mmCIF file of C-alpha atoms and ligand atoms in Angstrom:
data_model
loop_
_atom_site.group_PDB
_atom_site.id
_atom_site.type_symbol
_atom_site.label_atom_id
_atom_site.label_comp_id
_atom_site.label_asym_id
_atom_site.label_seq_id
_atom_site.Cartn_x
_atom_site.Cartn_y
_atom_site.Cartn_z
ATOM 1 C CA UNK A 12 -21.373 32.964 -35.488
ATOM 2 C CA UNK A 13 -19.273 30.684 -33.233
ATOM 3 C CA UNK A 14 -17.183 27.930 -34.805
ATOM 4 C CA UNK A 15 -17.994 24.323 -33.989
ATOM 5 C CA UNK A 16 -14.640 24.086 -32.212
ATOM 6 C CA UNK A 17 -15.573 27.020 -29.929
ATOM 7 C CA UNK A 18 -19.026 25.555 -29.241
ATOM 8 C CA UNK A 19 -17.637 22.134 -28.312
ATOM 9 C CA UNK A 20 -15.192 23.873 -25.949
ATOM 10 C CA UNK A 21 -18.034 25.457 -23.929
ATOM 11 C CA UNK A 22 -18.250 22.434 -21.632
ATOM 12 C CA UNK A 23 -17.114 18.814 -21.337
ATOM 13 C CA UNK A 24 -20.630 17.496 -22.027
ATOM 14 C CA UNK A 25 -23.249 18.471 -24.618
ATOM 15 C CA UNK A 26 -26.659 17.445 -23.248
ATOM 16 C CA UNK A 27 -28.761 15.667 -25.882
ATOM 17 C CA UNK A 28 -32.414 16.576 -25.348
ATOM 18 C CA UNK A 29 -35.545 15.086 -26.872
ATOM 19 C CA UNK A 30 -38.250 17.563 -25.913
ATOM 20 C CA UNK A 31 -41.905 16.493 -25.986
ATOM 21 C CA UNK A 32 -43.423 19.487 -24.229
ATOM 22 C CA UNK A 33 -42.279 22.891 -25.446
ATOM 23 C CA UNK A 34 -43.112 24.361 -22.017
ATOM 24 C CA UNK A 35 -40.155 22.446 -20.556
ATOM 25 C CA UNK A 36 -37.599 23.787 -23.063
ATOM 26 C CA UNK A 37 -36.686 27.100 -21.426
ATOM 27 C CA UNK A 38 -36.439 25.968 -17.777
ATOM 28 C CA UNK A 39 -34.526 22.869 -18.899
ATOM 29 C CA UNK A 40 -31.985 24.900 -20.881
ATOM 30 C CA UNK A 41 -31.640 27.373 -18.000
ATOM 31 C CA UNK A 42 -30.966 24.563 -15.510
ATOM 32 C CA UNK A 43 -28.335 22.978 -17.770
ATOM 33 C CA UNK A 44 -26.577 26.290 -18.432
ATOM 34 C CA UNK A 45 -26.692 27.190 -14.730
ATOM 35 C CA UNK A 46 -25.123 23.830 -13.918
ATOM 36 C CA UNK A 47 -22.284 24.625 -16.336
ATOM 37 C CA UNK A 48 -23.374 23.043 -19.634
ATOM 38 C CA UNK A 49 -24.280 25.907 -22.001
ATOM 39 C CA UNK A 50 -23.991 24.016 -25.321
ATOM 40 C CA UNK A 51 -27.192 22.018 -25.775
ATOM 41 C CA UNK A 52 -28.384 19.736 -28.588
ATOM 42 C CA UNK A 53 -32.135 19.493 -29.130
ATOM 43 C CA UNK A 54 -32.959 16.520 -31.355
ATOM 44 C CA UNK A 55 -35.376 17.121 -34.200
ATOM 45 C CA UNK A 56 -37.321 13.974 -33.290
ATOM 46 C CA UNK A 57 -40.482 15.452 -31.840
ATOM 47 C CA UNK A 58 -43.172 17.805 -33.104
ATOM 48 C CA UNK A 59 -42.231 20.210 -30.302
ATOM 49 C CA UNK A 60 -38.545 20.421 -31.224
ATOM 50 C CA UNK A 61 -38.533 23.425 -33.638
ATOM 51 C CA UNK A 62 -40.518 25.523 -31.148
ATOM 52 C CA UNK A 63 -38.302 24.283 -28.322
ATOM 53 C CA UNK A 64 -35.194 25.471 -30.214
ATOM 54 C CA UNK A 65 -36.919 28.782 -31.003
ATOM 55 C CA UNK A 66 -37.840 29.339 -27.347
ATOM 56 C CA UNK A 67 -34.357 28.515 -26.034
ATOM 57 C CA UNK A 68 -32.669 30.693 -28.683
ATOM 58 C CA UNK A 69 -34.948 33.628 -27.787
ATOM 59 C CA UNK A 70 -35.153 33.300 -24.017
ATOM 60 C CA UNK A 71 -31.952 31.642 -22.788
ATOM 61 C CA UNK A 72 -29.022 33.777 -23.975
ATOM 62 C CA UNK A 73 -26.656 31.954 -21.640
ATOM 63 C CA UNK A 74 -27.210 28.736 -23.640
ATOM 64 C CA UNK A 75 -25.937 27.898 -27.140
ATOM 65 C CA UNK A 76 -28.682 25.767 -28.624
ATOM 66 C CA UNK A 77 -28.042 23.382 -31.495
ATOM 67 C CA UNK A 78 -30.258 20.978 -33.406
ATOM 68 C CA UNK A 79 -29.586 17.250 -33.636
ATOM 69 C CA UNK A 80 -30.869 14.329 -35.708
ATOM 70 C CA UNK A 81 -30.555 16.445 -38.853
ATOM 71 C CA UNK A 82 -30.936 13.979 -41.718
ATOM 72 C CA UNK A 83 -31.739 16.184 -44.727
ATOM 73 C CA UNK A 84 -31.107 19.717 -46.058
ATOM 74 C CA UNK A 85 -34.778 20.470 -45.232
ATOM 75 C CA UNK A 86 -34.118 19.627 -41.584
ATOM 76 C CA UNK A 87 -30.968 21.788 -41.701
ATOM 77 C CA UNK A 88 -32.940 24.746 -43.015
ATOM 78 C CA UNK A 89 -35.794 24.271 -40.510
ATOM 79 C CA UNK A 90 -33.335 24.124 -37.610
ATOM 80 C CA UNK A 91 -31.507 27.268 -38.746
ATOM 81 C CA UNK A 92 -34.848 29.048 -39.181
ATOM 82 C CA UNK A 93 -35.739 28.103 -35.604
ATOM 83 C CA UNK A 94 -32.504 29.687 -34.361
ATOM 84 C CA UNK A 95 -30.156 26.734 -33.974
ATOM 85 C CA UNK A 96 -26.555 27.882 -33.550
ATOM 86 C CA UNK A 97 -25.080 24.530 -34.600
ATOM 87 C CA UNK A 98 -26.315 21.484 -36.452
ATOM 88 C CA UNK A 99 -25.632 17.834 -35.581
ATOM 89 C CA UNK A 100 -26.259 14.639 -37.541
ATOM 90 C CA UNK A 101 -25.775 10.998 -36.587
ATOM 91 C CA UNK A 102 -24.072 10.551 -39.978
ATOM 92 C CA UNK A 103 -23.569 12.486 -43.169
ATOM 93 C CA UNK A 104 -24.640 12.598 -46.824
ATOM 94 C CA UNK A 105 -23.424 14.616 -49.837
ATOM 95 C CA UNK A 106 -26.672 16.652 -49.581
ATOM 96 C CA UNK A 107 -25.895 17.564 -45.966
ATOM 97 C CA UNK A 108 -22.332 18.565 -46.889
ATOM 98 C CA UNK A 109 -23.803 20.908 -49.520
ATOM 99 C CA UNK A 110 -26.321 22.330 -47.033
ATOM 100 C CA UNK A 111 -23.511 22.955 -44.551
ATOM 101 C CA UNK A 112 -21.361 24.653 -47.181
ATOM 102 C CA UNK A 113 -24.223 26.997 -48.027
ATOM 103 C CA UNK A 114 -24.991 27.863 -44.398
ATOM 104 C CA UNK A 115 -23.231 30.102 -41.893
ATOM 105 C CA UNK A 116 -24.414 27.813 -39.087
ATOM 106 C CA UNK A 117 -21.693 25.240 -38.378
ATOM 107 C CA UNK A 118 -22.212 21.517 -38.853
ATOM 108 C CA UNK A 119 -21.057 18.576 -36.723
ATOM 109 C CA UNK A 120 -21.477 15.509 -38.961
ATOM 110 C CA UNK A 121 -21.467 11.977 -37.617
ATOM 111 C CA UNK A 122 -18.869 9.288 -38.378
ATOM 112 C CA UNK A 123 -18.141 5.842 -36.976
ATOM 113 C CA UNK A 124 -15.452 4.348 -39.239
ATOM 114 C CA UNK A 125 -12.052 5.405 -40.617
ATOM 115 C CA UNK A 126 -13.508 5.698 -44.130
ATOM 116 C CA UNK A 127 -16.336 7.955 -42.943
ATOM 117 C CA UNK A 128 -13.871 10.139 -41.053
ATOM 118 C CA UNK A 129 -11.620 10.358 -44.134
ATOM 119 C CA UNK A 130 -14.547 11.273 -46.389
ATOM 120 C CA UNK A 131 -15.506 14.099 -44.021
ATOM 121 C CA UNK A 132 -11.876 15.261 -43.822
ATOM 122 C CA UNK A 133 -11.980 15.467 -47.614
ATOM 123 C CA UNK A 134 -14.954 17.832 -47.252
ATOM 124 C CA UNK A 135 -12.885 19.955 -44.813
ATOM 125 C CA UNK A 136 -14.550 18.885 -41.565
ATOM 126 C CA UNK A 137 -12.238 18.776 -38.560
ATOM 127 C CA UNK A 138 -14.856 18.027 -35.862
ATOM 128 C CA UNK A 139 -17.226 15.062 -35.935
ATOM 129 C CA UNK A 140 -19.768 13.324 -33.761
ATOM 130 C CA UNK A 141 -18.596 9.752 -33.096
ATOM 131 C CA UNK A 142 -21.898 7.900 -33.177
ATOM 132 C CA UNK A 143 -23.099 5.553 -31.815
ATOM 133 C CA UNK A 144 -20.046 5.741 -29.566
ATOM 134 C CA UNK A 145 -20.559 2.636 -27.402
ATOM 135 C CA UNK A 146 -21.752 0.178 -30.059
ATOM 136 C CA UNK A 147 -19.192 1.533 -32.582
ATOM 137 C CA UNK A 148 -16.270 0.554 -30.365
ATOM 138 C CA UNK A 149 -16.173 3.176 -27.630
ATOM 139 C CA UNK A 150 -12.952 4.457 -26.112
ATOM 140 C CA UNK A 151 -10.811 1.756 -27.773
ATOM 141 C CA UNK A 152 -12.075 2.609 -31.252
ATOM 142 C CA UNK A 153 -11.498 6.348 -30.759
ATOM 143 C CA UNK A 154 -8.026 5.739 -29.370
ATOM 144 C CA UNK A 155 -7.238 3.576 -32.410
ATOM 145 C CA UNK A 156 -8.513 6.264 -34.830
ATOM 146 C CA UNK A 157 -6.231 8.874 -33.195
ATOM 147 C CA UNK A 158 -3.080 7.161 -34.478
ATOM 148 C CA UNK A 159 -3.682 7.463 -38.250
ATOM 149 C CA UNK A 160 -6.107 10.434 -38.047
ATOM 150 C CA UNK A 161 -4.724 12.662 -35.253
ATOM 151 C CA UNK A 162 -6.075 15.971 -36.597
ATOM 152 C CA UNK A 163 -9.755 15.133 -36.114
ATOM 153 C CA UNK A 164 -11.632 16.003 -32.908
ATOM 154 C CA UNK A 165 -14.678 14.012 -31.863
ATOM 155 C CA UNK A 166 -17.770 14.393 -29.720
ATOM 156 C CA UNK A 167 -18.615 10.755 -28.860
ATOM 157 C CA UNK A 168 -22.334 10.277 -28.232
ATOM 158 C CA UNK A 169 -24.486 7.203 -27.666
ATOM 159 C CA UNK A 170 -23.958 5.162 -24.522
ATOM 160 C CA UNK A 171 -21.834 7.802 -22.780
ATOM 161 C CA UNK A 172 -22.451 8.087 -19.031
ATOM 162 C CA UNK A 173 -21.077 10.022 -16.062
ATOM 163 C CA UNK A 174 -19.069 6.895 -15.256
ATOM 164 C CA UNK A 175 -17.420 6.278 -18.652
ATOM 165 C CA UNK A 176 -17.163 9.940 -19.781
ATOM 166 C CA UNK A 177 -13.745 10.463 -18.085
ATOM 167 C CA UNK A 178 -12.214 7.693 -20.236
ATOM 168 C CA UNK A 179 -13.449 9.408 -23.407
ATOM 169 C CA UNK A 180 -12.427 12.890 -22.214
ATOM 170 C CA UNK A 181 -8.900 11.654 -21.472
ATOM 171 C CA UNK A 182 -8.321 10.905 -25.175
ATOM 172 C CA UNK A 183 -6.401 13.543 -27.145
ATOM 173 C CA UNK A 184 -8.897 13.411 -30.036
ATOM 174 C CA UNK A 185 -12.010 14.003 -27.906
ATOM 175 C CA UNK A 186 -13.244 17.604 -27.656
ATOM 176 C CA UNK A 187 -16.226 16.813 -25.435
ATOM 177 C CA UNK A 188 -18.875 14.108 -25.088
ATOM 178 C CA UNK A 189 -22.621 14.132 -25.734
ATOM 179 C CA UNK A 190 -25.324 12.412 -23.754
ATOM 180 C CA UNK A 191 -28.883 12.352 -22.587
ATOM 181 C CA UNK A 192 -28.127 11.285 -19.001
ATOM 182 C CA UNK A 193 -27.979 14.869 -17.720
ATOM 183 C CA UNK A 194 -31.677 15.375 -18.468
ATOM 184 C CA UNK A 195 -33.506 12.145 -17.578
ATOM 185 C CA UNK A 196 -37.086 11.909 -18.830
ATOM 186 C CA UNK A 197 -38.517 11.400 -15.344
ATOM 187 C CA UNK A 198 -36.838 14.554 -14.011
ATOM 188 C CA UNK A 199 -38.097 16.589 -16.968
ATOM 189 C CA UNK A 200 -41.615 15.183 -16.526
ATOM 190 C CA UNK A 201 -41.519 16.085 -12.828
ATOM 191 C CA UNK A 202 -40.163 19.574 -13.696
ATOM 192 C CA UNK A 203 -37.316 18.826 -11.283
ATOM 193 C CA UNK A 204 -34.979 21.562 -12.560
ATOM 194 C CA UNK A 205 -32.912 21.410 -9.357
ATOM 195 C CA UNK A 206 -32.009 17.777 -10.026
ATOM 196 C CA UNK A 207 -31.109 18.556 -13.634
ATOM 197 C CA UNK A 208 -28.923 21.457 -12.518
ATOM 198 C CA UNK A 209 -27.137 19.091 -10.109
ATOM 199 C CA UNK A 210 -26.630 16.480 -12.857
ATOM 200 C CA UNK A 211 -25.256 19.223 -15.111
ATOM 201 C CA UNK A 212 -22.947 20.429 -12.344
ATOM 202 C CA UNK A 213 -21.555 16.912 -11.862
ATOM 203 C CA UNK A 214 -21.060 16.569 -15.642
ATOM 204 C CA UNK A 215 -19.448 20.023 -15.934
ATOM 205 C CA UNK A 216 -16.995 19.072 -13.186
ATOM 206 C CA UNK A 217 -15.606 16.321 -15.442
ATOM 207 C CA UNK A 218 -13.579 18.928 -17.378
ATOM 208 C CA UNK A 219 -11.538 18.255 -20.479
HETATM 209 C C1 3PG B 19 -28.328 10.814 -29.533
HETATM 210 O O1 3PG B 19 -29.554 10.834 -29.507
HETATM 211 O O2 3PG B 19 -27.598 11.560 -30.197
HETATM 212 C C2 3PG B 19 -27.709 9.791 -28.706
HETATM 213 O O3 3PG B 19 -28.287 8.581 -29.053
HETATM 214 C C3 3PG B 19 -27.863 10.015 -27.239
HETATM 215 O O4 3PG B 19 -27.386 8.853 -26.695
HETATM 216 P P1 3PG B 19 -27.586 8.474 -25.151
HETATM 217 O O5 3PG B 19 -29.070 8.517 -24.879
HETATM 218 O O6 3PG B 19 -26.986 7.101 -25.035
HETATM 219 O O7 3PG B 19 -26.838 9.509 -24.350
#
């Protein structure tokens, strides 16, 4: 099992995917990995998502598929059963901390304030999703958190784009960024895997 630190080091951007049609999961993951983004978060927001995770885990060994939008221990368990290699939440609860402690599959909890970060540090988390990055204060907020809380590494997600990603990636407390821009809904609908590979290539070129 890879650590969350190793997974977040696989590329500068973790694509955040909301998959409606399970048939798109494998070619989409292949295109993203081929473009240089092997760590992929599939949100558990659609009926197709558990099967999408299962298909990517089974058929795309070059990708490291995780599950996002995990809100409860039941979600955590369902995602692990489907083959998720990491688990992401927009926030955190004591129940999710317990689920993470009992699982071998690493957890990236969400935090957006100093108190939330400190609570997660108290539960021994070193890596967190900063969510929703833009509305929660963006680059300035993360830079301000680095002064009193320098040991924590973040994956800011929510409002991150190809244009503003370099500002986040330049911060010492940012491991990588997350975003949905690398897999736009229209490109997925059109099965335009070439375009998605190109978007992934441009995102991968950002580098940490
Ligand atoms: C998420 O679903 O985790 C984020 O909201 C993705 O945000 P984005 O669509 O702004 O990249």
